[in-house]
Coordinates of C-alpha atoms and ligand atoms in Angstrom, one line a residue:
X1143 CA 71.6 96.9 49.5
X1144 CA 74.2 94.4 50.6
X1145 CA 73.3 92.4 53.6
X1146 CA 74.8 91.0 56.1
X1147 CA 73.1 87.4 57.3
X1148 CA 72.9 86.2 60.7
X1149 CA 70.6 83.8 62.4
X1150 CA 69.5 86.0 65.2
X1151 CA 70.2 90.3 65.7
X1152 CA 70.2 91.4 69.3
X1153 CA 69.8 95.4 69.2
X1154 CA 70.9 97.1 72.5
X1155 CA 73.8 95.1 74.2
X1156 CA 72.5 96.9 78.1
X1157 CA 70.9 94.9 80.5
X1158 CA 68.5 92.7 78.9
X1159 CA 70.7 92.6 75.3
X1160 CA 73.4 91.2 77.2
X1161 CA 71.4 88.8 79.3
X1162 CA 69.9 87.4 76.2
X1163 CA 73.2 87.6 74.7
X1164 CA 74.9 85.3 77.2
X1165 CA 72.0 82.9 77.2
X1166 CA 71.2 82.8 73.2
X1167 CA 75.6 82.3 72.7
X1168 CA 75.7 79.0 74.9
X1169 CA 73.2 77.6 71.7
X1170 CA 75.3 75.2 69.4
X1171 CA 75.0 76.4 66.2
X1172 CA 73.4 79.5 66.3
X1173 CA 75.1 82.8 64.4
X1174 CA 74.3 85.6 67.2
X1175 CA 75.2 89.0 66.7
X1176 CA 74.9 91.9 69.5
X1177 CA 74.4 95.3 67.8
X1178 CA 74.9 98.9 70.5
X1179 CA 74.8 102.3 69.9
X1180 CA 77.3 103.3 72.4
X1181 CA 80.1 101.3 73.9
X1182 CA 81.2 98.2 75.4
X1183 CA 79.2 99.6 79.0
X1184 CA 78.4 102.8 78.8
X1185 CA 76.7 105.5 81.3
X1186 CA 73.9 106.6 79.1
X1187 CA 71.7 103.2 79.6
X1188 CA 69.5 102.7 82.5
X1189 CA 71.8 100.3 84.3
X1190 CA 74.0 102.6 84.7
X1191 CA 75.2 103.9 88.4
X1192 CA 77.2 101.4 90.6
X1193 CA 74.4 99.2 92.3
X1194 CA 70.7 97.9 91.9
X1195 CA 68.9 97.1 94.7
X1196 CA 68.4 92.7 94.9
X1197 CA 65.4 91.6 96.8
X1198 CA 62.7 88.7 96.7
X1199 CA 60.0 90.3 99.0
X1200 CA 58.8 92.0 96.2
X1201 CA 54.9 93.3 96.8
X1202 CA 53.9 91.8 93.5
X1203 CA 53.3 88.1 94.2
X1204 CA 53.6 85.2 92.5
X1205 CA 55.2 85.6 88.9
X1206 CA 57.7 88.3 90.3
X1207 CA 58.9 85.5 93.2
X1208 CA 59.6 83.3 90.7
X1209 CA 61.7 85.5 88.1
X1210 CA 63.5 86.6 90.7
X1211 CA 64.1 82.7 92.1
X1212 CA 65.4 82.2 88.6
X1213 CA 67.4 85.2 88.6
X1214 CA 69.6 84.2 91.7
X1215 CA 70.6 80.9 90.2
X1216 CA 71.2 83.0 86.9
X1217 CA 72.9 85.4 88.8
X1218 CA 74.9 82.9 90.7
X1219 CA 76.1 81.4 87.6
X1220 CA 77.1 84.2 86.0
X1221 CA 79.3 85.0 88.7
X1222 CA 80.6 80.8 88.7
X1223 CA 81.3 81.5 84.6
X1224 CA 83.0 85.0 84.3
X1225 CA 85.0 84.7 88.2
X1226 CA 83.5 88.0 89.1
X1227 CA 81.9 89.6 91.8
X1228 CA 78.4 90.6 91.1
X1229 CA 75.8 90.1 93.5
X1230 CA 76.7 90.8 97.3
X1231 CA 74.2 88.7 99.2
X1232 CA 73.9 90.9 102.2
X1233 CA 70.1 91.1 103.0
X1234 CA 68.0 94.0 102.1
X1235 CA 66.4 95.9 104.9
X1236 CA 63.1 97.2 104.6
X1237 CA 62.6 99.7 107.5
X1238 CA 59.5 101.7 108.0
X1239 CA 56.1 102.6 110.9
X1240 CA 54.6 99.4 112.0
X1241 CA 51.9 98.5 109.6
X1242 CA 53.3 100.5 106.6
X1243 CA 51.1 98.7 103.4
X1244 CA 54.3 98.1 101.6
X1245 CA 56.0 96.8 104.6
X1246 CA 52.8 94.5 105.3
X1247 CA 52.7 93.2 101.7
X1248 CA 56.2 92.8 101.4
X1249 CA 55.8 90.7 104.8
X1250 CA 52.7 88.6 103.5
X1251 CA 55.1 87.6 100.3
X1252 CA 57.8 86.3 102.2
X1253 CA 55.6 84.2 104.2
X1254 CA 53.8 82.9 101.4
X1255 CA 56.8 82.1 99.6
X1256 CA 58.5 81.0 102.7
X1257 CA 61.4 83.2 101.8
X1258 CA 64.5 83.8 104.6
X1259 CA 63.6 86.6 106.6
X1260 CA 63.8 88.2 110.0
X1261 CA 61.6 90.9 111.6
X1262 CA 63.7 93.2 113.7
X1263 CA 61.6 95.7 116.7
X1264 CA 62.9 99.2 116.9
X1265 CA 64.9 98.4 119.6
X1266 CA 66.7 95.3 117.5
X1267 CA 66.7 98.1 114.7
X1268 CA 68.4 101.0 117.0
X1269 CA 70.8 98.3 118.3
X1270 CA 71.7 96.0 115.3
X1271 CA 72.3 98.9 112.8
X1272 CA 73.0 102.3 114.5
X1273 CA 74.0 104.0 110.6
X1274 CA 69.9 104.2 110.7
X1275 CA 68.2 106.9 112.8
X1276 CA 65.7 104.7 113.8
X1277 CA 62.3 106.6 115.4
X1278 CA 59.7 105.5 117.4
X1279 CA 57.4 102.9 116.2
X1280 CA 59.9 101.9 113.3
X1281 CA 60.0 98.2 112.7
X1282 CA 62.4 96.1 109.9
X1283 CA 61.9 93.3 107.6
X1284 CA 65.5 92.0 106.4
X1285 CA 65.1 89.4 103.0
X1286 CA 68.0 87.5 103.7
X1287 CA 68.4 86.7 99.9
X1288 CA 68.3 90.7 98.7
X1289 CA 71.3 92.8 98.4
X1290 CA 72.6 94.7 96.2
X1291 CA 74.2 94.0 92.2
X1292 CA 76.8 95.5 90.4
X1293 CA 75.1 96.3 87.3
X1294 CA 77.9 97.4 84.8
X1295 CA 80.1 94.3 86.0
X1296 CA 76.8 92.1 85.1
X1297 CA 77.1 93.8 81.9
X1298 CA 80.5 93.5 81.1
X1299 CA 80.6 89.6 82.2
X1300 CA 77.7 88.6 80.5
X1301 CA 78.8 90.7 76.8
X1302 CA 82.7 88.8 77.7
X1303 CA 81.4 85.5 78.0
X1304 CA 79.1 85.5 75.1
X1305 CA 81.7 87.2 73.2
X1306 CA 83.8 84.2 74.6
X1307 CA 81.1 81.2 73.2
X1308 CA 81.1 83.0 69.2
X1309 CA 78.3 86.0 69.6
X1310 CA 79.7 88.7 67.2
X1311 CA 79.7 92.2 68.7
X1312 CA 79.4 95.5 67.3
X1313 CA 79.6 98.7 69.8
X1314 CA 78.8 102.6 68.7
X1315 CA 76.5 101.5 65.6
X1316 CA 73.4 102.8 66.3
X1317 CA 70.0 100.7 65.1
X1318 CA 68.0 102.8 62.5
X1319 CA 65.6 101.4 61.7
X1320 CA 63.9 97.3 61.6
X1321 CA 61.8 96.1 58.4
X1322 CA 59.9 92.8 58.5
X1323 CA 60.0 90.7 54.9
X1324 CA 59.5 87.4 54.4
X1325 CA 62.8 86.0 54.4
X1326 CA 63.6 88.2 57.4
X1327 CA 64.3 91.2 59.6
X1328 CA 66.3 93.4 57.9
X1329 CA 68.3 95.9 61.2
X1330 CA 69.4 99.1 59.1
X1331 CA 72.4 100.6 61.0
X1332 CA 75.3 103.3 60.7
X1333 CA 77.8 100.5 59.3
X1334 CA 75.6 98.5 57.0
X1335 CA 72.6 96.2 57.1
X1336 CA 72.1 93.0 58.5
X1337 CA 69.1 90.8 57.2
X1338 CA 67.8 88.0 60.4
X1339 CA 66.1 85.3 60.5
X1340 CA 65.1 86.7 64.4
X1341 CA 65.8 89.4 66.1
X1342 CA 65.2 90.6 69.8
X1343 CA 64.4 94.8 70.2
X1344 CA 66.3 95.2 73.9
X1345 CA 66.7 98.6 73.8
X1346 CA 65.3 100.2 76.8
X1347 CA 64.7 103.4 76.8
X1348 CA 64.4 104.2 72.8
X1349 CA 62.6 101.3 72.1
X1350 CA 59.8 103.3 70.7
X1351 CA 62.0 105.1 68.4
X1352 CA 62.3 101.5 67.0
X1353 CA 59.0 100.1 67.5
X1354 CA 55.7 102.1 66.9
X1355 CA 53.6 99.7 68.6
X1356 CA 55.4 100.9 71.8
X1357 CA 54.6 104.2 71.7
X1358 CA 51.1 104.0 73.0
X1359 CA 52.6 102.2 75.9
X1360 CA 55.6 102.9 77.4
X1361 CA 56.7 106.2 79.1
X1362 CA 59.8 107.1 80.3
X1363 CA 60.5 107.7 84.2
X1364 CA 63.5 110.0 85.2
X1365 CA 65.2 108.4 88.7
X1366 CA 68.0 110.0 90.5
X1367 CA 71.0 108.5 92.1
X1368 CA 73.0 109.9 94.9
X1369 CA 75.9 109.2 97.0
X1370 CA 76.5 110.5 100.9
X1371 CA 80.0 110.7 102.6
X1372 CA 79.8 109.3 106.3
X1373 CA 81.5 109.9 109.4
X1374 CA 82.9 106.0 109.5
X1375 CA 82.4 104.8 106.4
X1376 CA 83.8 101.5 107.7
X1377 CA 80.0 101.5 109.3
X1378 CA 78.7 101.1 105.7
X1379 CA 80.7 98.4 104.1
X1380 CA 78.7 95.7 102.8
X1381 CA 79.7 93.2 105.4
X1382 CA 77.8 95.7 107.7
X1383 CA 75.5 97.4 105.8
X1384 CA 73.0 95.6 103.7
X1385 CA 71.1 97.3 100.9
X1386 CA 67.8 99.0 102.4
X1387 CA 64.4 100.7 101.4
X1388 CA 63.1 103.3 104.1
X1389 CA 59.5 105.0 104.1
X1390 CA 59.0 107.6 106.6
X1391 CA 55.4 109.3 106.0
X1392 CA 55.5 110.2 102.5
X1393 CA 59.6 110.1 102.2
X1394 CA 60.5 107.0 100.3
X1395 CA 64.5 106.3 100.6
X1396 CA 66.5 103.4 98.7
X1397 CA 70.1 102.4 98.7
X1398 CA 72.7 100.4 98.8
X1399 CA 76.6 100.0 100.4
X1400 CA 79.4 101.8 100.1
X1401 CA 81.4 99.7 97.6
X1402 CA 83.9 102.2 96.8
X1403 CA 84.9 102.8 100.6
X1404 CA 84.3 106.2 101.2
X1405 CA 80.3 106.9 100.3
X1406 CA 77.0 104.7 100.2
X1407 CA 74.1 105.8 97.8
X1408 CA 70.9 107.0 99.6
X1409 CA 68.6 108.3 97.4
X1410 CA 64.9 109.6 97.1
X1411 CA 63.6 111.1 94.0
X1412 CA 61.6 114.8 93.0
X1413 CA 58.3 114.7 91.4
X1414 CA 59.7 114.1 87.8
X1415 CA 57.8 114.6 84.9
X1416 CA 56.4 111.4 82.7
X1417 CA 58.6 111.6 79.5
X1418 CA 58.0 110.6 76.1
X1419 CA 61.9 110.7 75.0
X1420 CA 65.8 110.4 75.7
X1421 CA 66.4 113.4 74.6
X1422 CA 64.1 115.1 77.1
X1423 CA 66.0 113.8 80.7
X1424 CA 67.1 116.1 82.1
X1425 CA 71.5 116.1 82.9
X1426 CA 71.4 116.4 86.7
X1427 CA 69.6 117.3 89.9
X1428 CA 69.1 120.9 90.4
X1429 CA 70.8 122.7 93.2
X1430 CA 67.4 123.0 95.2
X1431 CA 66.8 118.9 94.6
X1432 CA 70.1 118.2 95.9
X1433 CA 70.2 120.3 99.0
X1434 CA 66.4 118.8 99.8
X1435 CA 67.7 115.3 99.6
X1436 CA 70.6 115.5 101.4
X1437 CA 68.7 117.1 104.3
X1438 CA 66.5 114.0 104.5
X1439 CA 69.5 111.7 104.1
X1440 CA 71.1 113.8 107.0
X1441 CA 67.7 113.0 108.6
X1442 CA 67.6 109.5 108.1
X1443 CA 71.5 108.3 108.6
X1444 CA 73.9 109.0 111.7
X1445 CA 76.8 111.2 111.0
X1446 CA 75.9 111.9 107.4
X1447 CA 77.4 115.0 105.7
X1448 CA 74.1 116.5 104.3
X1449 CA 76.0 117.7 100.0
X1450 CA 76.0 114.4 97.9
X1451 CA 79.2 113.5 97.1
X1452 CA 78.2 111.8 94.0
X1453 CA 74.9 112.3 91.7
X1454 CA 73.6 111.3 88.4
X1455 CA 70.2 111.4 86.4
X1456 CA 69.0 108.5 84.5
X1457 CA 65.8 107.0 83.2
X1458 CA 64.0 103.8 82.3
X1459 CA 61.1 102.9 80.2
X1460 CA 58.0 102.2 82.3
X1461 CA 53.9 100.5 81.7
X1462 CA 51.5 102.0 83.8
X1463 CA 51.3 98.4 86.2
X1464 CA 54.9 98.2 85.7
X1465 CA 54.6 94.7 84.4
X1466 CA 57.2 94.3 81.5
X1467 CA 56.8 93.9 77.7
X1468 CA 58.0 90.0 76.7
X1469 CA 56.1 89.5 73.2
X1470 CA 56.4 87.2 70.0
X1471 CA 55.3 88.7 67.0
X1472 CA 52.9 86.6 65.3
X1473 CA 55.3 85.8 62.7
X1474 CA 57.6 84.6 65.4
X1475 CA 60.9 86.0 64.4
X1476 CA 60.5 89.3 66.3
X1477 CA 60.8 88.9 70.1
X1478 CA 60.4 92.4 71.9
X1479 CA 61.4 93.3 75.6
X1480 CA 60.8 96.5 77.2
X1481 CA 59.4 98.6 79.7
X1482 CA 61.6 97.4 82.5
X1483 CA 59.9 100.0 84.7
X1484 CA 62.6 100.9 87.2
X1485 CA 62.6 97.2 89.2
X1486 CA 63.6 95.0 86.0
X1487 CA 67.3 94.8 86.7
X1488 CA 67.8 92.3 89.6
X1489 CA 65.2 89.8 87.1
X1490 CA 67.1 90.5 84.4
X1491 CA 68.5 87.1 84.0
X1492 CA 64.7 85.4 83.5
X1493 CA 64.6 87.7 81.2
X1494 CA 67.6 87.2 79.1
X1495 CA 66.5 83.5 79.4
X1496 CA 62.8 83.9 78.3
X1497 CA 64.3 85.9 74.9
X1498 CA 66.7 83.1 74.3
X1499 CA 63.8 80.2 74.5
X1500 CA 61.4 82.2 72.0
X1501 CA 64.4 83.4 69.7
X1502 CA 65.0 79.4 69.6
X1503 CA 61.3 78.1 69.6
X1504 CA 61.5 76.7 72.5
X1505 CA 59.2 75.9 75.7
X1506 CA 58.8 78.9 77.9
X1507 CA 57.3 79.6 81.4
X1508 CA 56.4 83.8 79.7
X1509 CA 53.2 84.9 82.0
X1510 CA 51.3 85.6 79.6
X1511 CA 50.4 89.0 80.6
X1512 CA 53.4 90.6 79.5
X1513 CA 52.6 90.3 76.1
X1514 CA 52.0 93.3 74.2
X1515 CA 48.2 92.8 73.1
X1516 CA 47.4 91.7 77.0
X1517 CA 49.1 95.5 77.8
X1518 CA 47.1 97.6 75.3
X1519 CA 44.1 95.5 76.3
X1520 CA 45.0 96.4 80.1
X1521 CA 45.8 99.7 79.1
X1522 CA 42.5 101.9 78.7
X1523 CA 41.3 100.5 82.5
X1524 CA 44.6 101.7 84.0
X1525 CA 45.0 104.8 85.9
X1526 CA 48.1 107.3 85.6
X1527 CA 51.9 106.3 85.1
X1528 CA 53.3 105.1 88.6
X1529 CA 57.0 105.9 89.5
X1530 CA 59.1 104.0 91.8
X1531 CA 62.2 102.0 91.4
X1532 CA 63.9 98.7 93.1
Ligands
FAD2281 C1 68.4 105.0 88.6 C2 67.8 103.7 88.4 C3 67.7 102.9 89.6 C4 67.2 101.6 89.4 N1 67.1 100.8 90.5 C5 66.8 99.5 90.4 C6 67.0 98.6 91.5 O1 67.4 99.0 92.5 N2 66.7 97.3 91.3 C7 66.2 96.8 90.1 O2 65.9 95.6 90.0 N3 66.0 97.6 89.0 C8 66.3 98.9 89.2 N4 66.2 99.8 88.1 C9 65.7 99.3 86.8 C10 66.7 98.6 85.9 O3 68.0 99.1 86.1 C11 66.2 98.9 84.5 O4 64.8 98.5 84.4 C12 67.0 98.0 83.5 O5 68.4 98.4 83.5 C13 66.5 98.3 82.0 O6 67.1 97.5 81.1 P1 66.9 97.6 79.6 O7 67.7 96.5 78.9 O8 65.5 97.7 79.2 O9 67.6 99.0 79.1 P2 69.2 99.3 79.1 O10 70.0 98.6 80.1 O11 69.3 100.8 79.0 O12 69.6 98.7 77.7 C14 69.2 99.3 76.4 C15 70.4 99.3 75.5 O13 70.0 99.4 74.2 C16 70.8 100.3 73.5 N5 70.1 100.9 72.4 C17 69.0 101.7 72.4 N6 68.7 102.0 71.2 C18 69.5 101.5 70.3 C19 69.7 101.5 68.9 N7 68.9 102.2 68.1 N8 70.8 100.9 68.3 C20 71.6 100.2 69.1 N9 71.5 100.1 70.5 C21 70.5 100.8 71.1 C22 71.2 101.3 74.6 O14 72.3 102.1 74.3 C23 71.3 100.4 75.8 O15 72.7 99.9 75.9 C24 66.7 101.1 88.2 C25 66.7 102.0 87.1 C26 67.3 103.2 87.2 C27 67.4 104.1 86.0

């Protein structure tokens, strides 16, 4: 078999391939070579569909605060280094009853962590933002430092830049398989083998097509998008309108500004099914889904015309506490991240940063709970897979 040699294999070029990709390129010396199944920023991935929600007053504490700390500068510079637009800081506006848990944790994080925040009353609410049909007893909590990213641009700058600083690059060349020797990883693909002295498995969704050891522990999530047409879309720009998260009883809403000018994504999902594969997502919201959703949305938003102007199905890989996979294998030259679990974009950047350290032996600030033998450990005293996004 003729090989190919390079000193570090990234497979999947999506959201965390790309990060890492950026991060692993700026590395003097270092061959680095980005290997995708599809192309240059595709649709298929789970970073697909316009905008991901951006907030720090996350319900999960400490080590989430952090990442995402990191992640704005990352972001920020990522943004300074490509001279594109990618993360409209714009607030992100939790609105739901007085005393909602998620609203009360969300509240206890951003005074623990002393993040920018304001508390708005129902009245504040009704006056300060009239696109939300706020009802009685409503109260908001707007993180000052959440808003809403631009995934595929993130994407696209980060693959360009790294692209720019030497990485090598190889689009619709699916991975087929990885094999561990001792002078190497050998990647197996459509056009030919590589054989690498490291390699980081980024590759989302199929990850356990790729990785066994995954199997046991990651399950895929199906999350719907959709997009509503308002009465005065000028009412939803970003300047106006920052990203939100709504509960109302059991109704759990998320979504961000219109930044195409004419529609602003609401969305709220069905009861999905727990997947095992790809292949088993299903291609779109049902007619019955979609005319339930846009009732709500017609519900929750002034002058809203109820049929989604816009929709798409995706999914992402998930771990029953939705804490993500960042292992070493003990050899060291297989670094694995995974299981994203539908809030891993907007820390994305940590991420990518993380993978680079441990592909290069260096220092790194990994919790150590998200490595792989921590999750089986946790695994057995879990209950069943949780859903939820942002
Ligand atoms: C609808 C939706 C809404 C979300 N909302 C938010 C949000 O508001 N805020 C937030 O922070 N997060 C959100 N998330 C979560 C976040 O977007 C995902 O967790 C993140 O994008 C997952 O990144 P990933 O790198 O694991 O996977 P991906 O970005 O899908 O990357 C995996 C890549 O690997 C490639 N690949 C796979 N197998 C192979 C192979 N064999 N050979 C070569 N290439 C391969 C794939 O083609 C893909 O490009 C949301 C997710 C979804 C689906």
């Amino acid at each position: 078999m003729d090989l190919q040699r390079s000193d570090v294999v990234v497979i999947g070029a999506g959201t965390v391939g790309s990060m890492a990709l950026w991060q692993l390129s700026k590395r003097e010396g270092l061959e680095v070579v980005g290997i995708e199944q599809f192309g240059r920023v595709h649709s298929h991935g789970s970073y697909a569909g316009e905008s991901r929600v951006f907030r720090t007053a996350v319900h999960e504490g400490a080590t989430y605060v952090r990442m995402i700390q990191r992640s704005r500068e990352l972001w920020r510079e990522l943004e300074r280094e490509s001279g594109r637009s990618i993360y409209a800081e714009v607030g992100c506006l939790s609105i739901a009853p007085e005393g909602f848990p998620d609203l009360e944790t969300a509240l206890g994080t951003v005074r623990e962590f002393d993040l920018p925040h304001r508390m708005l009353s129902t009245e504040e609410l009704r006056r300060e933002y009239p696109q939300h049909t706020i009802f009685d007893g409503d109260v908001g909590l707007l993180d000052a430092h959440g808003g809403g990213l631009r995934p595929e641009v993130a994407v696209m700058s980060a693959l360009d830049l790294a692209e720019a600083n030497g990485a090598q690059l190889f689009f619709n060349t699916p991975v087929l398989g990885i094999e561990e020797r001792s002078d190497g990883i050998v990647v197996r693909t459509t056009q030919g083998s590589w054989l690498a002295d490291r390699v980081l498995l980024a590759s989302g969704s199929w990850s356990t097509r790729l990785s066994p050891e995954l199997n046991e522990l990651l399950r895929l999530q199906v999350l719907g998008l959709t997009w509503f047409m308002p009465k005065r879309p000028e009412m939803f720009v970003p300047e106006r309108f920052p990203a939100f998260l709504r509960d109302l009883g059991p109704v759990h809403f998320f979504g961000a500004p219109s930044f195409d000018g004419y529609a602003f994504k609401a969305c709220t999902n069905p009861e999905w099914p727990v997947l095992r594969d790809v292949d088993e997502v299903p291609a779109a919201h049902t007619r019955a889904e979609l005319i339930k959703i846009g009732q709500r949305a017609a519900e929750l938003f002034e002058g809203v015309n109820p049929e989604p102007v816009r929709e798409s199905v995706h999914h992402c890989a998930y771990t029953p506490d939705r804490l993500p996979v960042v292992d070493r294998s003990d050899s060291g030259r297989l670094v694995t991240i995974a299981g994203l679990s539908g809030h891993g974009f907007k820390f994305s950047p940590q991420l990518g940063e993380w993978a680079a350290q441990l592909l290069a032996g260096e220092e790194s600030t990994v919790d150590p709970r998200f490595a792989l033998a921590a999750h089986l450990e946790r695994l057995a005293a879990l209950g069943p897979y949780r859903g939820g996004g942002h």
